[in-house]
Coordinates of C-alpha atoms in Angstrom, one line a residue:
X26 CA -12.9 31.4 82.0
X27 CA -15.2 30.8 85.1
X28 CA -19.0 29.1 84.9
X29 CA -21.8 31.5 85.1
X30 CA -22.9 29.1 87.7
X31 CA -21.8 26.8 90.1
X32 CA -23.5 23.9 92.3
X33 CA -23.3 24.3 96.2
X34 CA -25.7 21.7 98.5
X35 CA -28.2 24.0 100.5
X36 CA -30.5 23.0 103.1
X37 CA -34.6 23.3 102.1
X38 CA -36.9 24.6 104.8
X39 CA -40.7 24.3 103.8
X40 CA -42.7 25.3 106.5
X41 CA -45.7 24.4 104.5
X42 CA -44.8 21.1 103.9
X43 CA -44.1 17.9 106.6
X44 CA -41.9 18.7 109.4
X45 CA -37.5 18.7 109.1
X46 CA -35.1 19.7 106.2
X47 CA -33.9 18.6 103.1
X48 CA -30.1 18.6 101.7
X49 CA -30.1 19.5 98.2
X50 CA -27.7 21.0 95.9
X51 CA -28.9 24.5 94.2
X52 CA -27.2 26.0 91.6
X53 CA -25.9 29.7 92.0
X54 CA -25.2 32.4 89.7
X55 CA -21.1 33.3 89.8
X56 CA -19.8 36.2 90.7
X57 CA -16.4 36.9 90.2
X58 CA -13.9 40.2 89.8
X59 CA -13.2 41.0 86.3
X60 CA -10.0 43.8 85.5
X61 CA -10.6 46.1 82.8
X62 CA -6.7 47.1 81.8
X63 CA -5.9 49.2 78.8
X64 CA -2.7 48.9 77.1
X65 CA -1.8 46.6 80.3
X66 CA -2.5 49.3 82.8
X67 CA -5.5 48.3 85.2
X68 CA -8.1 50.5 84.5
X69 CA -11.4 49.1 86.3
X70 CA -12.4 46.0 88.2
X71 CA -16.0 45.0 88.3
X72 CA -18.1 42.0 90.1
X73 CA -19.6 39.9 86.9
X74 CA -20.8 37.1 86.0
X75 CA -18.0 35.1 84.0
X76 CA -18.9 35.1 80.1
X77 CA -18.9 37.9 77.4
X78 CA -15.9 39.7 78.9
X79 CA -14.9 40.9 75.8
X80 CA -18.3 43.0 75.3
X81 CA -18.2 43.6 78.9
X82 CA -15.0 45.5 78.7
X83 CA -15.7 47.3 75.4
X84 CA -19.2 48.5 76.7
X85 CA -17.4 49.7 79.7
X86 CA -15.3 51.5 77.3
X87 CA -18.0 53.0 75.3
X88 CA -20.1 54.2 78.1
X89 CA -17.4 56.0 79.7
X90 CA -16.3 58.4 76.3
X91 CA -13.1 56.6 75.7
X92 CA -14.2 54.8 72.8
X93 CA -16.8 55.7 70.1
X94 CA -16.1 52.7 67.4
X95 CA -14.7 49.2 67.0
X96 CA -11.9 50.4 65.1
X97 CA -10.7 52.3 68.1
X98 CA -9.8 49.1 69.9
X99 CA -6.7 47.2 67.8
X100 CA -6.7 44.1 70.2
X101 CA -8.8 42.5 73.4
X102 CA -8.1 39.7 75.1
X103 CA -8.5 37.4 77.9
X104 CA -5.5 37.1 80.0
X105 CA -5.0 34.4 82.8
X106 CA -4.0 36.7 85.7
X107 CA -2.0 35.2 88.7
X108 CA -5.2 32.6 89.7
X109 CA -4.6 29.1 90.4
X110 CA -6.5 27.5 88.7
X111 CA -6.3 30.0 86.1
X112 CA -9.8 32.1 85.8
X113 CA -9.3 34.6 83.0
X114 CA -10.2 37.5 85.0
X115 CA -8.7 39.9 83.0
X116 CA -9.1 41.4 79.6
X117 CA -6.0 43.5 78.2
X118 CA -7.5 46.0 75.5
X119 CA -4.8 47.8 73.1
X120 CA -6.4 51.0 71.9
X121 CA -5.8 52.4 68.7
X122 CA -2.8 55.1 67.9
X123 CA -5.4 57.8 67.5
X124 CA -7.1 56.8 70.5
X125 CA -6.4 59.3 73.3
X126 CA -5.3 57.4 76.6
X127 CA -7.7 57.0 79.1
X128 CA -6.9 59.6 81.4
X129 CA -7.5 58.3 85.2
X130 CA -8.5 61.1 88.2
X131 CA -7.3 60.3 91.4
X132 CA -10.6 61.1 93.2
X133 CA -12.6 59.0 90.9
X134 CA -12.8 55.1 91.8
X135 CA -13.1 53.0 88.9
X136 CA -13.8 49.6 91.2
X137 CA -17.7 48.8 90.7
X138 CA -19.7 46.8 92.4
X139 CA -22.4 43.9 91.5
X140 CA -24.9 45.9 92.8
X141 CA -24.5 49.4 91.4
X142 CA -21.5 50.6 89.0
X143 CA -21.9 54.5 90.0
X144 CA -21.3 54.0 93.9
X145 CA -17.6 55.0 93.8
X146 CA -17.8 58.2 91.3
X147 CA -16.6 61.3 93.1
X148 CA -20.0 63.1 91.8
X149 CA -22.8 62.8 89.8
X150 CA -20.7 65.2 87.4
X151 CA -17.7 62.9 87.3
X152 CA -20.0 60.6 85.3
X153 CA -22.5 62.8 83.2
X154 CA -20.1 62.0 79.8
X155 CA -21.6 63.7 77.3
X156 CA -22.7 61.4 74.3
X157 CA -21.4 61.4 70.6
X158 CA -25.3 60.6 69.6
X159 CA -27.3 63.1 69.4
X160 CA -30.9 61.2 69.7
X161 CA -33.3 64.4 69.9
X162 CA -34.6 64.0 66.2
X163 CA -34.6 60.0 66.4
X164 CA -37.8 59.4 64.7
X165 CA -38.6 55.6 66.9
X166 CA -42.1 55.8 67.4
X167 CA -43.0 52.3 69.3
X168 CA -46.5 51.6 69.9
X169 CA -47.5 51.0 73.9
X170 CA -48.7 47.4 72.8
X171 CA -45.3 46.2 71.3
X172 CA -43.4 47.9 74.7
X173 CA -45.8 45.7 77.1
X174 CA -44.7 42.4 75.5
X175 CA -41.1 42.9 75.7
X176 CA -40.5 42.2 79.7
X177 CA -42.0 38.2 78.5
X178 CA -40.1 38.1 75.7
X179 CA -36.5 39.2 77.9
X180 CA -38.0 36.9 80.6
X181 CA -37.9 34.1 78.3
X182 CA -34.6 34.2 76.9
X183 CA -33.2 34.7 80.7
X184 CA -31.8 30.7 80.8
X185 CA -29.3 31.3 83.3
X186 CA -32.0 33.0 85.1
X187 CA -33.8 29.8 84.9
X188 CA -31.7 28.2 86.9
X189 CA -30.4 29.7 89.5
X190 CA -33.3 33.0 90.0
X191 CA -30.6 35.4 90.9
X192 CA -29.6 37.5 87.2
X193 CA -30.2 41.0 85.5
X194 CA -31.1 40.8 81.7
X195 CA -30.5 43.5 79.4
X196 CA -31.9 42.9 75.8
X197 CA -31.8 45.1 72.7
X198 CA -35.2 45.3 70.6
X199 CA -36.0 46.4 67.1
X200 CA -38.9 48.9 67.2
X201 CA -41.2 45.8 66.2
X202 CA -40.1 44.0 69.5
X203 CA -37.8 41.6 68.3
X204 CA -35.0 40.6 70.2
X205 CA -31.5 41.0 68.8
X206 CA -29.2 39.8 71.9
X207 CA -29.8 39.3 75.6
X208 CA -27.0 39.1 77.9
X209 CA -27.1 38.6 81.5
X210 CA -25.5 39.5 84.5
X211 CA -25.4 39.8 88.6
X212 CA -25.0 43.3 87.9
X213 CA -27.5 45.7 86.4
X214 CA -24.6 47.9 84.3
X215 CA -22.8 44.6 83.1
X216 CA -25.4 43.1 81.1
X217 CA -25.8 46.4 79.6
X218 CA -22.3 46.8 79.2
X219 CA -22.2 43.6 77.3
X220 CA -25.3 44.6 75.0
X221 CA -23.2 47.5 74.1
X222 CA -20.4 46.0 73.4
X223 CA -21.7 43.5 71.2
X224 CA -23.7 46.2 69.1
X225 CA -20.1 48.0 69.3
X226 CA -18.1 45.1 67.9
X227 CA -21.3 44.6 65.0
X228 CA -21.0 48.3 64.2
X229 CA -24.2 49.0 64.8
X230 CA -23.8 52.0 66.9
X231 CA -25.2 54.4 67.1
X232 CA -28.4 52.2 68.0
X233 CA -31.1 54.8 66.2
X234 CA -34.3 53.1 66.3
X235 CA -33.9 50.6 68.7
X236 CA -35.3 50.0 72.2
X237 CA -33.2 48.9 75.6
X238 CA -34.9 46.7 78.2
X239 CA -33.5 45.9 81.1
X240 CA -35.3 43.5 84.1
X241 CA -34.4 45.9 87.5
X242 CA -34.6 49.8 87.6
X243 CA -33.7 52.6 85.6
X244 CA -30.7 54.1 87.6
X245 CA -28.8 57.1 86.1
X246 CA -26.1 54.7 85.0
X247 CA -28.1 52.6 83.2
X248 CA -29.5 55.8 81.3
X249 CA -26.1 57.6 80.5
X250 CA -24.9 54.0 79.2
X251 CA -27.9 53.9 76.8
X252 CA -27.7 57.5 75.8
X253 CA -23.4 56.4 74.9
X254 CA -24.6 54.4 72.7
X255 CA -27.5 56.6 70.6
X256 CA -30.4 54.7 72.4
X257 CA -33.5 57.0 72.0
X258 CA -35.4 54.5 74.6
X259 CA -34.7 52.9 77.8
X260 CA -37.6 50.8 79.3
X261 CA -37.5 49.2 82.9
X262 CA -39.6 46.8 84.7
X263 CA -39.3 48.7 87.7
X264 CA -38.8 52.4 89.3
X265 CA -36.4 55.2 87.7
X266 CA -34.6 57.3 89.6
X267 CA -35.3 60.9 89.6
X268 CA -31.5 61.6 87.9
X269 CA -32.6 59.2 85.6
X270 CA -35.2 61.1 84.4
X271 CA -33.2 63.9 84.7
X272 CA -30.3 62.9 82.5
X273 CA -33.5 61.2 80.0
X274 CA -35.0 64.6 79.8
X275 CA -31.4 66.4 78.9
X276 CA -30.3 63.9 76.3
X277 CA -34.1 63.6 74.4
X278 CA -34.7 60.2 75.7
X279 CA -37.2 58.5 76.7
X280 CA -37.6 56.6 80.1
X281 CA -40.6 54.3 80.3
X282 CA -40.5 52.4 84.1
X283 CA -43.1 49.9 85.6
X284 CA -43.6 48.2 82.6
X285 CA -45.9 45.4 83.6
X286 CA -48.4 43.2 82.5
X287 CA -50.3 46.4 80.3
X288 CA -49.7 49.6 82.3
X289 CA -46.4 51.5 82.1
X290 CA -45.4 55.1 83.0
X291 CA -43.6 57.3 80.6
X292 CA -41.0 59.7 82.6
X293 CA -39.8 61.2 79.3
X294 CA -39.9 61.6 75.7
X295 CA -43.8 60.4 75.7
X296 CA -43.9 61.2 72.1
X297 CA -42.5 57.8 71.1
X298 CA -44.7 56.1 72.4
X299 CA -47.8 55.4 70.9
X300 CA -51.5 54.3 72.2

């Protein structure tokens, strides 16, 4: 398997500081292609950050409808690939007999990117699966304090972040704040994906009562991956989108963006949130 980081010497420009340059080595946050196959048939590559493949790929999985359980997936591995040296970019996941295959559409691209995970969907209706969870009636009710501590609590646990500045975090909270498992990622939609596929693998889906965080915005993505999964709250440190808060509204979310310092804005579902 790849590092989630690697060393490469930069040269350091401080204008505020005495005149000329400085050669240094900084370390970087990896970023390398990952193939989702099922049953050996390539299914999905995404940009990642090497480490937690196998949650990455069952996430992935989960959020697109083709898995609801861990006992839909008989085996997942690592596989070496054709690299030299090998990398492991692969991970080969047998589903179970009862599993439907996935069933691929010719104008949908499966390839994601680093940067966004819905950019090569035909339409926004390609990717609005509907959920297994029904999280209308979830009864969370999460008091605005304990919401405005959890961006320094995911911040703190962010150590790869630490290091090289350039990682997402997703982290999933109890309803008292505490932090079950962080993962992070250069892309917003795999460190969720590898949240959910952790819980997946724990069987702790569907994730009534609990609270998402994730350190960027709240795309649509990011909101249809949480509502796969039974989430009844996704909070952001930065802006939603408006199908974001569309697709919150529809599924009986709720969306709570700018969550910093003590102020936050609740796009949906403000009756879990309490002042």
């Amino acid at each position: 398997m790849g590092r989630s980081t690697t060393r490469r010497p930069v040269v350091r420009i401080d204008l505020a500081g005495p005149p000329g340059s400085v050669r240094r080595p900084d370390e970087l946050a990896a970023e390398e292609p990952l193939e989702i196959r099922v049953r050996k048939q390539p299914l999905a590559v995404t940009m990642r950050t090497p480490g937690n493949d196998i949650d990455l790929a069952m996430g992935f999985l989960l959020s697109e409808g083709m898995i609801a359980v861990a006992e839909d997936v008989t085996t997942a591995q690592l596989c070496a690939g054709t690299d030299t040296p090998n990398t492991y970019n692969v991970v080969d996941i047998v589903l179970g007999a009862h599993v439907p295959p996935p069933l691929t559409d010719p104008t949908r691209n499966f390839y994601t990117t680093s940067s966004c995970g819905v950019c090569g969907k035909a339409s926004i209706d390609a990717v609005r699966t509907k959920s297994r969870f029904d999280v209308t009636g979830d009864p969370l009710r999460v008091p605005a304090a304990t919401l405005a501590e959890l961006p320094g609590r995911l911040r703190a646990a962010q150590r790869t972040f630490d290091r090289t500045g350039g990682l997402h975090a997703a982290g999933l909270f109890t309803a008292a704040g505490e932090l079950l498992v962080l993962r992070e990622d250069v892309g917003r939609h795999n460190a969720v994906d590898k949240v959910l596929g952790w819980a997946l693998r724990e069987g702790r889906l569907p994730l009534t009562g609990h609270v998402l965080m994730v350190s960027g915005r709240a795309s649509f993505e990011l909101t249809q991956k949480a509502w796969m999964a039974g989430l009844p709250l996704l909070a952001a440190v930065s802006a939603p989108s408006t199908l974001a808060v569309e697709l919150a509204d529809e599924a009986g979310m709720t969306l709570v963006g700018f969550l910093r310092g003590q102020t936050m804005n609740v796009y949906a579902g403000v009756e879990r949130v309490t002042v």
